[in-house]
Coordinates of C-alpha atoms in Angstrom, one line a residue:
Chain A
X1 CA 104.7 71.2 128.7
X2 CA 103.4 74.7 128.7
X3 CA 106.2 76.4 130.7
X4 CA 107.6 79.6 129.3
X5 CA 111.1 80.8 128.7
X6 CA 112.0 84.5 129.0
X7 CA 108.4 85.5 129.5
X8 CA 107.3 84.5 126.1
X9 CA 105.2 81.6 124.9
X10 CA 107.9 79.2 123.9
X11 CA 106.9 75.7 124.6
X12 CA 109.1 73.2 126.4
X13 CA 110.3 70.8 123.7
X14 CA 109.8 67.1 124.3
X15 CA 112.8 64.8 124.7
X16 CA 112.6 61.9 122.3
X17 CA 114.9 59.0 123.3
X18 CA 116.1 56.1 121.2
X19 CA 116.0 52.5 122.3
X20 CA 116.5 49.1 120.9
X21 CA 115.3 47.0 123.9
X22 CA 112.6 46.8 126.4
X23 CA 115.0 47.4 129.2
X24 CA 116.4 50.5 127.4
X25 CA 112.8 51.7 127.1
X26 CA 112.1 51.4 130.8
X27 CA 115.4 53.1 131.6
X28 CA 115.0 56.1 129.4
X29 CA 111.4 56.6 130.6
X30 CA 112.6 56.6 134.2
X31 CA 115.4 59.0 133.1
X32 CA 112.9 61.6 131.9
X33 CA 112.1 60.9 128.2
X34 CA 108.9 62.5 127.0
X35 CA 108.6 60.0 124.2
X36 CA 110.5 56.9 123.2
X37 CA 111.1 56.0 119.6
X38 CA 112.0 52.5 118.4
X39 CA 111.8 50.0 115.6
X40 CA 111.0 46.3 115.7
X41 CA 112.7 43.7 113.6
X42 CA 110.7 42.5 110.7
X43 CA 111.5 38.7 110.6
X44 CA 111.0 38.0 106.9
X45 CA 113.2 40.9 105.8
X46 CA 115.6 41.3 108.7
X47 CA 118.5 40.3 106.3
X48 CA 117.8 43.2 104.0
X49 CA 119.5 46.1 105.6
X50 CA 119.5 49.6 104.4
X51 CA 121.9 51.8 106.3
X52 CA 121.7 50.2 109.8
X53 CA 121.7 46.7 111.1
X54 CA 119.1 44.8 113.1
X55 CA 120.9 45.9 116.3
X56 CA 118.9 49.1 116.1
X57 CA 115.6 47.3 116.5
X58 CA 113.6 45.7 119.3
X59 CA 113.8 42.0 118.7
X60 CA 110.1 41.1 119.1
X61 CA 106.5 42.4 119.0
X62 CA 106.0 40.9 122.5
X63 CA 108.7 43.3 123.8
X64 CA 107.0 46.1 122.0
X65 CA 103.7 45.4 123.6
X66 CA 105.3 45.3 127.1
X67 CA 107.1 48.6 126.3
X68 CA 103.9 50.3 125.2
X69 CA 102.2 49.2 128.4
X70 CA 105.0 50.4 130.6
X71 CA 105.1 53.8 128.7
X72 CA 101.3 54.3 128.6
X73 CA 101.1 53.6 132.4
X74 CA 103.4 56.7 132.7
X75 CA 101.7 58.8 130.0
X76 CA 104.6 58.4 127.7
X77 CA 104.1 58.0 124.0
X78 CA 105.9 55.5 121.7
X79 CA 106.3 56.5 118.1
X80 CA 107.4 53.6 115.9
X81 CA 110.0 53.9 113.3
X82 CA 109.0 52.5 109.9
X83 CA 111.2 54.9 108.1
X84 CA 112.7 52.8 105.4
X85 CA 113.8 55.0 102.6
X86 CA 112.5 52.6 100.1
X87 CA 109.7 50.1 99.4
X88 CA 109.3 47.5 96.7
X89 CA 106.5 45.1 95.7
X90 CA 108.3 42.1 97.0
X91 CA 108.6 43.4 100.5
X92 CA 105.1 45.0 100.7
X93 CA 103.4 42.2 102.4
X94 CA 105.9 41.8 105.3
X95 CA 105.8 45.6 105.8
X96 CA 102.0 45.6 105.9
X97 CA 101.9 42.8 108.4
X98 CA 104.6 44.5 110.4
X99 CA 102.7 47.8 110.5
X100 CA 99.5 46.0 111.5
X101 CA 101.2 44.2 114.4
X102 CA 102.8 47.4 115.6
X103 CA 99.5 49.2 115.5
X104 CA 97.9 46.3 117.4
X105 CA 100.6 46.6 120.0
X106 CA 99.4 50.1 120.7
X107 CA 102.1 52.4 119.3
X108 CA 101.1 56.1 119.3
X109 CA 102.5 57.3 116.0
X110 CA 104.5 56.1 113.0
X111 CA 107.7 57.7 111.8
X112 CA 107.7 57.4 108.0
X113 CA 110.4 58.1 105.5
X114 CA 109.0 57.2 102.1
X115 CA 105.9 58.1 100.1
X116 CA 105.4 54.4 99.2
X117 CA 105.2 53.4 102.8
X118 CA 102.9 56.4 103.4
X119 CA 100.6 55.1 100.7
X120 CA 100.5 51.6 102.4
X121 CA 99.5 53.2 105.7
X122 CA 96.8 55.3 104.0
X123 CA 95.5 52.3 102.1
X124 CA 95.3 50.2 105.3
X125 CA 93.0 52.9 106.7
X126 CA 95.2 53.5 109.8
X127 CA 94.3 56.6 111.6
X128 CA 97.4 57.5 113.7
X129 CA 99.7 60.5 113.9
X130 CA 102.4 60.4 111.3
X131 CA 105.8 61.9 111.6
X132 CA 108.1 62.6 108.6
X133 CA 111.5 61.1 109.1
X134 CA 114.8 62.7 108.2
X135 CA 114.7 60.4 105.2
X136 CA 112.5 63.1 103.6
X137 CA 115.5 65.4 104.0
X138 CA 113.4 68.4 104.8
X139 CA 115.4 71.6 104.7
X140 CA 113.0 74.4 103.8
X141 CA 109.5 75.7 104.6
X142 CA 108.1 74.6 101.3
X143 CA 109.2 71.0 102.0
X144 CA 107.6 71.1 105.5
X145 CA 104.4 72.6 104.1
X146 CA 104.3 69.9 101.5
X147 CA 104.6 67.2 104.1
X148 CA 101.9 68.9 106.2
X149 CA 99.6 68.7 103.1
X150 CA 100.4 65.0 102.9
X151 CA 99.1 64.6 106.4
X152 CA 102.2 64.6 108.6
X153 CA 101.7 65.9 112.1
X154 CA 105.4 66.4 112.7
X155 CA 108.5 66.8 110.6
X156 CA 111.9 65.8 111.7
X157 CA 114.3 68.2 110.0
X158 CA 117.5 67.3 108.2
X159 CA 120.5 67.5 110.6
X160 CA 122.7 69.9 108.6
X161 CA 120.8 73.1 109.3
X162 CA 121.5 76.4 111.0
X163 CA 119.7 77.7 114.0
X164 CA 118.4 80.6 111.8
X165 CA 117.0 78.2 109.2
X166 CA 115.3 76.1 111.9
X167 CA 113.8 79.2 113.5
X168 CA 112.2 80.2 110.2
X169 CA 110.7 76.8 109.6
X170 CA 109.5 76.4 113.1
X171 CA 107.9 79.8 113.0
X172 CA 105.9 79.1 109.9
X173 CA 104.8 75.5 110.3
X174 CA 101.6 74.1 111.6
X175 CA 103.3 70.7 112.0
X176 CA 105.5 70.1 115.0
X177 CA 109.1 70.4 114.2
X178 CA 111.7 68.1 115.7
X179 CA 115.5 68.3 115.4
X180 CA 118.3 65.9 116.3
X181 CA 120.5 67.2 119.1
X182 CA 122.7 64.4 120.2
X183 CA 124.5 61.3 119.1
X184 CA 126.2 60.0 116.0
X185 CA 124.9 62.8 113.8
X186 CA 125.5 61.7 110.3
X187 CA 128.3 63.4 108.4
X188 CA 126.2 63.0 105.3
X189 CA 122.5 63.6 104.5
X190 CA 120.8 60.5 105.7
X191 CA 118.4 59.9 102.8
X192 CA 121.2 60.4 100.2
X193 CA 123.8 58.3 101.9
X194 CA 124.6 54.8 100.7
X195 CA 127.6 54.1 102.9
X196 CA 125.5 51.4 104.7
X197 CA 126.8 50.5 108.1
X198 CA 125.9 46.9 107.7
X199 CA 129.1 45.0 108.2
X200 CA 131.2 42.7 106.0
X201 CA 134.7 41.5 106.6
X202 CA 136.6 44.3 104.9
X203 CA 134.6 47.0 106.6
X204 CA 135.0 45.3 110.0
X205 CA 138.7 45.2 109.5
X206 CA 138.8 48.8 108.4
X207 CA 136.9 49.8 111.5
X208 CA 139.1 47.7 113.7
X209 CA 142.4 49.1 112.4
X210 CA 141.2 52.7 112.4
X211 CA 139.2 52.6 115.7
X212 CA 136.4 54.2 113.8
X213 CA 132.8 53.1 113.9
X214 CA 131.2 54.1 110.6
X215 CA 132.4 54.1 107.0
X216 CA 132.3 57.9 106.7
X217 CA 134.6 58.2 109.7
X218 CA 137.3 56.0 108.2
X219 CA 140.7 57.5 107.2
X220 CA 141.2 58.0 103.5
X221 CA 144.3 58.7 101.4
X222 CA 143.5 61.8 99.3
X223 CA 145.1 62.8 96.0
X224 CA 144.1 65.9 94.0
X225 CA 143.3 64.5 90.5
X226 CA 144.7 67.6 88.8
X227 CA 147.9 67.7 90.8
X228 CA 149.3 64.4 91.8
X229 CA 151.8 66.0 94.3
X230 CA 148.8 67.3 96.3
X231 CA 148.2 64.3 98.5
X232 CA 147.3 63.6 102.1
X233 CA 147.4 60.3 103.9
X234 CA 145.1 58.9 106.5
X235 CA 142.7 61.8 106.6
X236 CA 139.3 61.5 108.0
X237 CA 138.0 63.8 105.4
X238 CA 134.4 62.7 105.5
X239 CA 134.1 62.6 109.3
X240 CA 131.9 65.6 110.1
X241 CA 130.1 63.9 112.9
X242 CA 128.2 66.1 115.2
X243 CA 127.7 64.8 118.7
X244 CA 126.4 67.2 121.2
X245 CA 124.1 70.2 121.7
X246 CA 124.2 70.8 125.4
X247 CA 125.6 74.4 125.0
X248 CA 123.1 75.3 122.3
X249 CA 120.0 74.3 124.2
X250 CA 118.8 77.9 125.1
X251 CA 119.2 79.0 121.4
X252 CA 117.5 75.8 120.1
X253 CA 114.6 76.2 122.5
X254 CA 114.0 79.7 121.2
X255 CA 113.7 78.4 117.7
X256 CA 110.2 77.2 118.7
X257 CA 110.7 73.6 117.8
X258 CA 108.6 71.0 119.5
X259 CA 110.9 68.1 120.1
X260 CA 114.6 67.3 120.7
X261 CA 115.5 64.0 119.3
X262 CA 118.4 62.0 120.7
X263 CA 120.1 59.7 118.2
X264 CA 121.3 56.3 119.1
X265 CA 119.0 53.3 118.6
X266 CA 122.2 51.2 118.2
X267 CA 123.7 52.6 121.4
X268 CA 124.0 50.9 124.7
X269 CA 121.3 51.1 127.3
X270 CA 123.7 53.1 129.4
X271 CA 124.1 55.6 126.6
X272 CA 120.4 55.9 125.9
X273 CA 119.6 56.4 129.6
X274 CA 122.5 58.7 130.5
X275 CA 122.0 61.0 127.5
X276 CA 118.3 61.3 128.3
X277 CA 119.0 62.1 131.9
X278 CA 121.5 64.8 131.0
X279 CA 119.2 66.5 128.6
X280 CA 116.3 66.2 130.9
X281 CA 118.2 67.9 133.7
X282 CA 119.5 70.7 131.4
X283 CA 116.2 71.5 129.8
X284 CA 114.5 71.6 133.1
X285 CA 117.1 74.0 134.5
X286 CA 116.6 76.3 131.5
X287 CA 112.8 76.3 131.9
X288 CA 113.1 76.8 135.6
X289 CA 115.2 79.8 134.6
X290 CA 118.1 78.5 136.7
X291 CA 120.6 79.7 134.1
X292 CA 123.5 79.9 136.5
X293 CA 123.0 76.4 137.5
X294 CA 122.7 75.4 133.9
X295 CA 126.0 77.0 133.1
X296 CA 127.6 75.3 136.1
X297 CA 126.3 71.9 135.0
X298 CA 127.6 72.6 131.5
X299 CA 131.1 73.2 132.9
X300 CA 130.8 70.0 135.0
X301 CA 129.7 68.0 132.0
X302 CA 132.4 69.4 129.8
X303 CA 135.1 68.7 132.3
X304 CA 133.8 65.2 132.9
X305 CA 133.6 62.2 130.7
X306 CA 129.9 61.8 130.7
X307 CA 127.5 60.2 128.3
X308 CA 129.9 58.9 125.7
X309 CA 128.4 55.9 124.0
X310 CA 131.7 54.3 123.1
X311 CA 134.6 53.3 125.4
X312 CA 137.1 56.0 126.1
X313 CA 140.2 56.4 128.0
X314 CA 138.8 59.3 130.0
X315 CA 139.2 62.2 127.7
X316 CA 137.2 65.0 129.0
X317 CA 134.1 65.9 127.1
X318 CA 135.6 69.2 126.1
X319 CA 138.7 67.5 124.8
X320 CA 136.9 65.0 122.6
X321 CA 133.9 67.0 121.5
X322 CA 134.3 70.8 122.0
X323 CA 137.9 71.0 120.7
X324 CA 136.9 69.1 117.6
X325 CA 133.8 71.2 117.1
X326 CA 131.5 68.1 117.4
X327 CA 128.6 70.3 118.0
X328 CA 125.4 69.8 116.2
X329 CA 124.6 73.4 115.5
X330 CA 128.1 75.0 115.1
X331 CA 129.0 76.4 111.7
X332 CA 128.6 74.3 108.7
X333 CA 132.3 74.6 107.7
X334 CA 134.1 73.0 110.5
X335 CA 137.7 72.2 109.8
X336 CA 138.6 68.5 109.7
X337 CA 139.2 66.8 113.0
X338 CA 142.9 66.3 113.7
X339 CA 143.1 65.1 117.2
X340 CA 143.9 61.4 117.3
X341 CA 141.8 59.5 119.7
X342 CA 142.4 56.0 121.0
X343 CA 139.2 54.5 122.3
X344 CA 139.9 52.3 125.2
X345 CA 138.0 50.6 128.0
X346 CA 136.0 52.7 130.3
X347 CA 134.9 52.0 133.8
X348 CA 131.5 52.6 135.2
X349 CA 133.0 54.2 138.3
X350 CA 133.1 57.4 136.3
X351 CA 129.4 57.2 135.7
X352 CA 128.4 56.6 139.2
X353 CA 125.5 59.0 138.9
X354 CA 123.9 56.6 136.4
X355 CA 121.7 53.9 137.9
X356 CA 123.1 50.5 136.8
Chain K
X1 CA 120.0 56.1 68.5
X2 CA 120.1 56.8 72.2
X3 CA 120.3 60.5 73.0
X4 CA 123.2 61.9 75.0
X5 CA 123.0 64.8 77.4
X6 CA 125.9 66.6 78.9
X7 CA 125.5 68.1 82.4
X8 CA 127.7 71.0 83.4
X9 CA 127.8 73.2 86.5
X10 CA 129.8 76.1 85.1
X11 CA 129.4 78.2 82.0
X12 CA 132.8 77.4 80.6
X13 CA 132.1 73.7 80.2
X14 CA 128.5 74.3 79.4
X15 CA 129.6 76.3 76.4
X16 CA 131.8 73.4 75.3
X17 CA 128.9 71.0 75.9
X18 CA 126.6 73.1 73.7
X19 CA 129.0 73.0 70.8
X20 CA 129.4 69.2 71.1
X21 CA 127.4 66.4 69.3
X22 CA 125.2 65.8 72.4
X23 CA 121.5 66.2 71.9
X24 CA 120.6 68.0 75.1
X25 CA 122.4 70.1 77.7
X26 CA 121.9 70.4 81.4
X27 CA 123.0 73.4 83.5
X28 CA 123.1 74.0 87.2
X29 CA 124.2 72.5 90.5
X30 CA 122.9 69.1 91.3
X31 CA 124.2 68.8 94.8
X32 CA 125.3 72.2 96.2
X33 CA 122.9 75.0 97.2
X34 CA 125.8 77.4 97.5
X35 CA 126.7 76.8 93.8
X36 CA 123.5 78.2 92.2
X37 CA 124.1 80.3 89.2
X38 CA 123.3 84.0 89.1
X39 CA 120.2 84.9 87.1
X40 CA 122.4 86.5 84.5
X41 CA 124.5 83.3 84.1
X42 CA 121.4 81.2 83.9
X43 CA 119.9 83.3 81.1
X44 CA 123.3 83.3 79.4
X45 CA 123.3 79.5 79.6
X46 CA 119.8 79.2 78.2
X47 CA 120.8 81.5 75.3
X48 CA 123.9 79.4 74.5
X49 CA 121.8 76.3 74.4
X50 CA 119.2 77.9 72.2
X51 CA 121.8 79.3 69.8
X52 CA 123.3 75.8 69.6
X53 CA 119.8 74.3 68.9
X54 CA 119.9 72.1 72.0
X55 CA 117.2 71.5 74.5
X56 CA 118.0 73.1 77.9
X57 CA 117.4 71.5 81.2
X58 CA 118.0 73.3 84.5
X59 CA 119.3 71.1 87.3
X60 CA 118.7 72.1 91.0
X61 CA 120.0 70.8 94.3
X62 CA 118.4 70.3 97.7
X63 CA 118.0 73.7 99.3
X64 CA 117.4 75.7 102.5
X65 CA 115.0 78.6 102.4
X66 CA 117.5 81.2 101.3
X67 CA 118.5 79.2 98.2
X68 CA 114.8 78.3 97.6
X69 CA 114.1 82.1 97.2
X70 CA 116.8 82.2 94.6
X71 CA 115.4 79.2 92.8
X72 CA 111.9 80.8 92.7
X73 CA 113.4 83.8 91.0
X74 CA 115.2 81.5 88.5
X75 CA 111.9 79.6 87.9
X76 CA 110.1 82.9 87.2
X77 CA 112.7 83.8 84.6
X78 CA 112.8 80.4 82.9
X79 CA 109.0 80.1 82.9
X80 CA 108.9 83.2 80.8
X81 CA 111.3 81.7 78.3
X82 CA 109.1 78.8 77.3
X83 CA 108.6 75.1 78.1
X84 CA 111.6 73.3 79.6
X85 CA 112.6 70.6 82.1
X86 CA 113.8 71.2 85.6
X87 CA 115.5 68.5 87.6
X88 CA 114.5 68.7 91.2
X89 CA 116.2 67.1 94.2
X90 CA 114.0 68.5 97.0
X91 CA 110.4 67.9 97.8
X92 CA 109.9 71.6 98.6
X93 CA 111.3 72.6 95.2
X94 CA 109.0 70.0 93.5
X95 CA 106.0 71.4 95.2
X96 CA 107.1 75.0 94.4
X97 CA 107.5 74.1 90.7
X98 CA 103.7 73.5 90.4
X99 CA 103.3 77.3 90.2
X100 CA 105.3 77.4 87.0
X101 CA 103.4 75.8 84.2
X102 CA 106.1 75.9 81.6
X103 CA 108.6 74.0 83.8
X104 CA 108.3 70.3 83.8
X105 CA 109.7 68.5 86.8
X106 CA 112.3 65.7 86.5
X107 CA 112.9 63.7 89.6
X108 CA 116.6 64.1 90.5
X109 CA 118.9 61.4 91.8
X110 CA 118.5 62.5 95.4
X111 CA 114.7 61.8 95.2
X112 CA 115.1 58.4 93.6
X113 CA 116.5 56.0 96.2
X114 CA 118.4 53.1 94.7
X115 CA 120.1 50.8 97.3
X116 CA 122.6 49.6 94.7
X117 CA 124.3 53.0 94.8
X118 CA 126.0 51.5 97.9
X119 CA 129.6 51.0 97.1
X120 CA 129.7 47.6 98.8
X121 CA 127.4 45.1 97.1
X122 CA 129.0 42.4 99.2
X123 CA 126.4 43.1 101.8
X124 CA 124.0 41.2 99.6
X125 CA 126.2 38.1 100.1
X126 CA 125.7 38.2 103.8
X127 CA 122.5 36.2 104.4
X128 CA 123.2 32.6 105.1
X129 CA 120.6 30.9 102.9
X130 CA 120.7 31.0 99.1
X131 CA 117.0 31.9 99.1
X132 CA 117.3 34.9 101.3
X133 CA 120.4 36.0 99.4
X134 CA 118.4 35.9 96.2
X135 CA 115.7 37.9 97.7
X136 CA 118.1 40.5 99.1
X137 CA 119.7 40.9 95.7
X138 CA 116.2 41.3 94.2
X139 CA 115.5 44.3 96.4
X140 CA 119.0 45.8 96.3
X141 CA 119.0 46.6 92.7
X142 CA 115.5 48.1 92.5
X143 CA 114.7 51.8 92.6
X144 CA 112.2 53.5 94.9
X145 CA 110.1 54.1 91.8
X146 CA 109.6 50.4 91.2
X147 CA 106.5 50.5 93.4
X148 CA 103.2 51.6 91.8
X149 CA 101.9 53.9 94.5
X150 CA 105.2 55.7 94.5
X151 CA 105.1 56.3 90.8
X152 CA 101.4 57.4 91.1
X153 CA 102.3 59.8 93.8
X154 CA 105.0 61.5 91.7
X155 CA 102.8 61.5 88.6
X156 CA 100.2 63.4 90.5
X157 CA 102.9 65.9 91.2
X158 CA 103.4 66.3 87.4
X159 CA 106.6 64.2 87.2
X160 CA 107.1 62.3 84.0
X161 CA 110.8 61.6 84.1
X162 CA 113.5 60.6 86.6
X163 CA 117.3 60.5 87.0
X164 CA 118.9 57.1 87.8
X165 CA 122.5 55.8 87.6
X166 CA 124.5 53.5 85.4
X167 CA 124.0 50.3 87.5
X168 CA 123.7 47.4 84.9
X169 CA 122.0 45.1 87.5
X170 CA 119.3 47.6 87.8
X171 CA 118.5 48.0 84.1
X172 CA 115.7 45.4 84.2
X173 CA 114.0 47.5 86.8
X174 CA 114.6 50.6 84.7
X175 CA 112.8 48.8 81.9
X176 CA 109.7 48.3 84.2
X177 CA 109.7 52.1 84.8
X178 CA 109.9 52.9 81.2
X179 CA 107.0 50.5 80.6
X180 CA 105.1 52.5 83.1
X181 CA 105.7 55.7 81.1
X182 CA 108.6 57.1 83.1
X183 CA 111.3 58.7 80.9
X184 CA 114.7 57.9 82.4
X185 CA 118.0 59.8 82.3
X186 CA 120.8 57.4 83.2
X187 CA 123.9 59.1 84.6
X188 CA 127.1 57.5 83.5
X189 CA 130.5 57.2 85.1
X190 CA 129.8 58.9 88.5
X191 CA 127.4 57.4 91.0
X192 CA 126.8 59.5 94.1
X193 CA 127.3 57.4 97.2
X194 CA 126.9 60.1 99.7
X195 CA 126.0 63.8 99.8
X196 CA 126.5 66.2 102.7
X197 CA 125.8 69.8 103.4
X198 CA 128.8 70.0 105.7
X199 CA 130.9 70.0 102.5
X200 CA 133.8 67.7 103.0
X201 CA 135.9 69.5 100.4
X202 CA 135.2 73.0 101.8
X203 CA 136.0 71.7 105.3
X204 CA 139.2 70.1 104.1
X205 CA 140.3 73.2 102.3
X206 CA 139.3 75.3 105.3
X207 CA 136.7 77.4 103.7
X208 CA 135.3 79.4 106.6
X209 CA 131.7 80.1 105.5
X210 CA 129.7 78.1 103.0
X211 CA 127.8 81.2 101.8
X212 CA 131.1 82.8 100.9
X213 CA 132.7 79.6 99.6
X214 CA 135.4 80.2 97.0
X215 CA 134.1 77.0 95.2
X216 CA 137.4 75.3 95.5
X217 CA 135.6 72.2 94.3
X218 CA 135.8 73.6 90.8
X219 CA 139.5 73.5 91.0
X220 CA 140.1 70.5 93.2
X221 CA 138.6 67.1 93.0
X222 CA 140.2 64.4 95.2
X223 CA 140.6 60.7 94.7
X224 CA 139.8 59.0 98.0
X225 CA 141.3 55.6 98.8
X226 CA 140.5 53.5 101.8
X227 CA 143.2 50.8 101.6
X228 CA 141.8 48.3 104.1
X229 CA 138.4 48.5 102.7
X230 CA 139.6 48.5 99.2
X231 CA 137.2 51.4 98.4
X232 CA 137.9 54.3 96.0
X233 CA 135.8 57.4 95.6
X234 CA 136.0 60.8 94.0
X235 CA 135.3 63.7 96.3
X236 CA 133.7 66.4 94.2
X237 CA 132.6 69.2 96.5
X238 CA 130.0 67.9 98.9
X239 CA 129.5 64.5 97.1
X240 CA 131.5 61.3 97.2
X241 CA 131.1 59.5 93.9
X242 CA 132.0 56.0 93.0
X243 CA 133.3 55.5 89.4
X244 CA 131.7 53.0 87.0
X245 CA 133.0 52.5 83.5
X246 CA 130.0 52.1 81.1
X247 CA 130.3 49.1 78.8
X248 CA 129.0 49.0 75.3
X249 CA 127.0 45.8 75.8
X250 CA 125.2 47.6 78.7
X251 CA 124.6 50.6 76.4
X252 CA 122.9 48.2 74.0
X253 CA 120.7 46.9 76.8
X254 CA 119.7 50.5 77.7
X255 CA 119.0 51.3 74.0
X256 CA 116.6 48.3 73.9
X257 CA 114.6 49.6 76.9
X258 CA 113.3 52.6 75.0
X259 CA 112.7 56.1 76.4
X260 CA 116.1 56.7 77.9
X261 CA 118.9 59.3 77.6
X262 CA 122.4 59.0 78.8
X263 CA 123.8 61.8 80.9
X264 CA 127.5 62.5 80.8
X265 CA 129.0 64.7 83.5
X266 CA 131.4 67.4 82.2
X267 CA 134.3 68.1 84.5
X268 CA 137.8 67.3 85.7
X269 CA 137.1 63.8 87.0
X270 CA 136.5 62.4 83.6
X271 CA 138.8 65.0 82.0
X272 CA 135.8 66.0 79.9
X273 CA 135.9 69.8 79.8
X274 CA 136.3 70.6 76.1
X275 CA 134.0 69.9 73.1
X276 CA 136.7 67.5 71.9
X277 CA 136.8 65.6 75.2
X278 CA 133.1 65.3 75.4
X279 CA 132.6 64.2 71.8
X280 CA 135.4 61.6 72.3
X281 CA 133.5 60.3 75.4
X282 CA 130.2 60.1 73.5
X283 CA 131.8 58.4 70.5
X284 CA 133.6 55.9 72.7
X285 CA 130.3 55.0 74.4
X286 CA 128.7 54.5 71.0
X287 CA 131.5 52.3 69.9
X288 CA 132.5 54.8 67.2
X289 CA 135.9 55.9 68.7

């Protein structure tokens, strides 16, 4: 921290990496993460799934404690995700017990997404930094100021924002501002999306036949309700997934944000580690003002097949992301994605630079 | 008799709504910050409602800073016109509204989380044991406001009312809210299952810039079908809705709850754009058609 960019006082943003296992935690820390965020399964309510399934969570408190020790030995912080968008009386006790156990495990901060859960934390008298999740859907300075007043130390902004909007917010906030930069960026606004990913037979079948991983990415048949001849088949009309920000890093750093958050708690360890490693390298190059080397690495990355979390038949990065505008901070009005992709098996020989 | 409110996002349908037998009218954009009315249109809408003797409610979406500036100007104007309700879908807007004493905040649908908006309730059938399944269903149909500290929090923000959806399995939880003094507006027919800022309609119709969007959503609403999944939605601008047909026996249950109004969306999806269409819809719901 504390290095400057272009002679001004822009701080080096932290890299926050996602994990869902102890092994993943160790790997992302070794790959250069500044912080590691994770959730832990809550046994009594693990069957109640909002949005994501239990695969996004560390399976036990024991693993959490081991992770915290491994991280703290290396001066790395572990913010814990308790960002349910929702709380009800009948799940209050398990949530309370869960928060207590996680605090006892030594986590460094809590990521919260609901005012009800915030009230539980306050009522429990827990004095720990609080980060406002994307479930608060913060898109303007007034929302961020309001969350500051509620006691949040950091605010994670909604994904669908422009660089200009982020700059304005970061420039006027006391709280740290984090943005998402990589991974399965939601097509929709997280806190207002009810297309839960938790699987059931018909969804599994739809995903299998379309080779798509999330409900919003599925192909739909469209028909204009005022003109029945105006119809389109098999259109991925809701698929606005962002994926990558490697080209936008210098601009994003200049916004003054404090953290870059990589998405992918459900991703493989390989994805979590390799993505962290790539962003670590690029951000370090920028702050060392090695811009030519940064540009060279960008080209290498775009011509390679690096850090894709799902199997691929070796499409180059620029073919699968750049051409389809799967860029986190490109314009808000991307055209629909029309390049058919067939995801096939990949081989680790193409990722030889990743420690396996 | 349970009051009916018609919600319209353009002046043409708003005029029709104001002439209809509904008790209240709502005007504005619930989901799209690029579809905010001009100040002139807003005042016109307010005057139309006043002339028709209807209570006026202004409905607002989630916004970025530029649109928040516009909303602040709108609030200044409306605050000078007397006491009225404003539906808010953004925490920043909610906090901003405190500066305008004549404007009473209603919590919008995007600030009231209800898991049962999910179009696939079969996820509640997933757990293996009957007991867990029962518990999951218990949670699925609640709202984020069915938790006392959450209600307290919003009360302290001046909120007395909230928007929810026509989900009959949730009605018993709505009843608890009304008992706690929260007035409810129940949206009928269209339940928002997902909202985006990367507007799916604008992208599909190749609008190049959201700020200069031609608002093609006013002309084109699409029916979306996912054959394998058996899912059907309506894509209206940046929102995908699922359709739910209100039943009269459910209306009876809502009537019994108390402090509730029914919101009817004016627009192409329901073919409810004229006074006649809207009145037909209201009378059908009342069982008078």
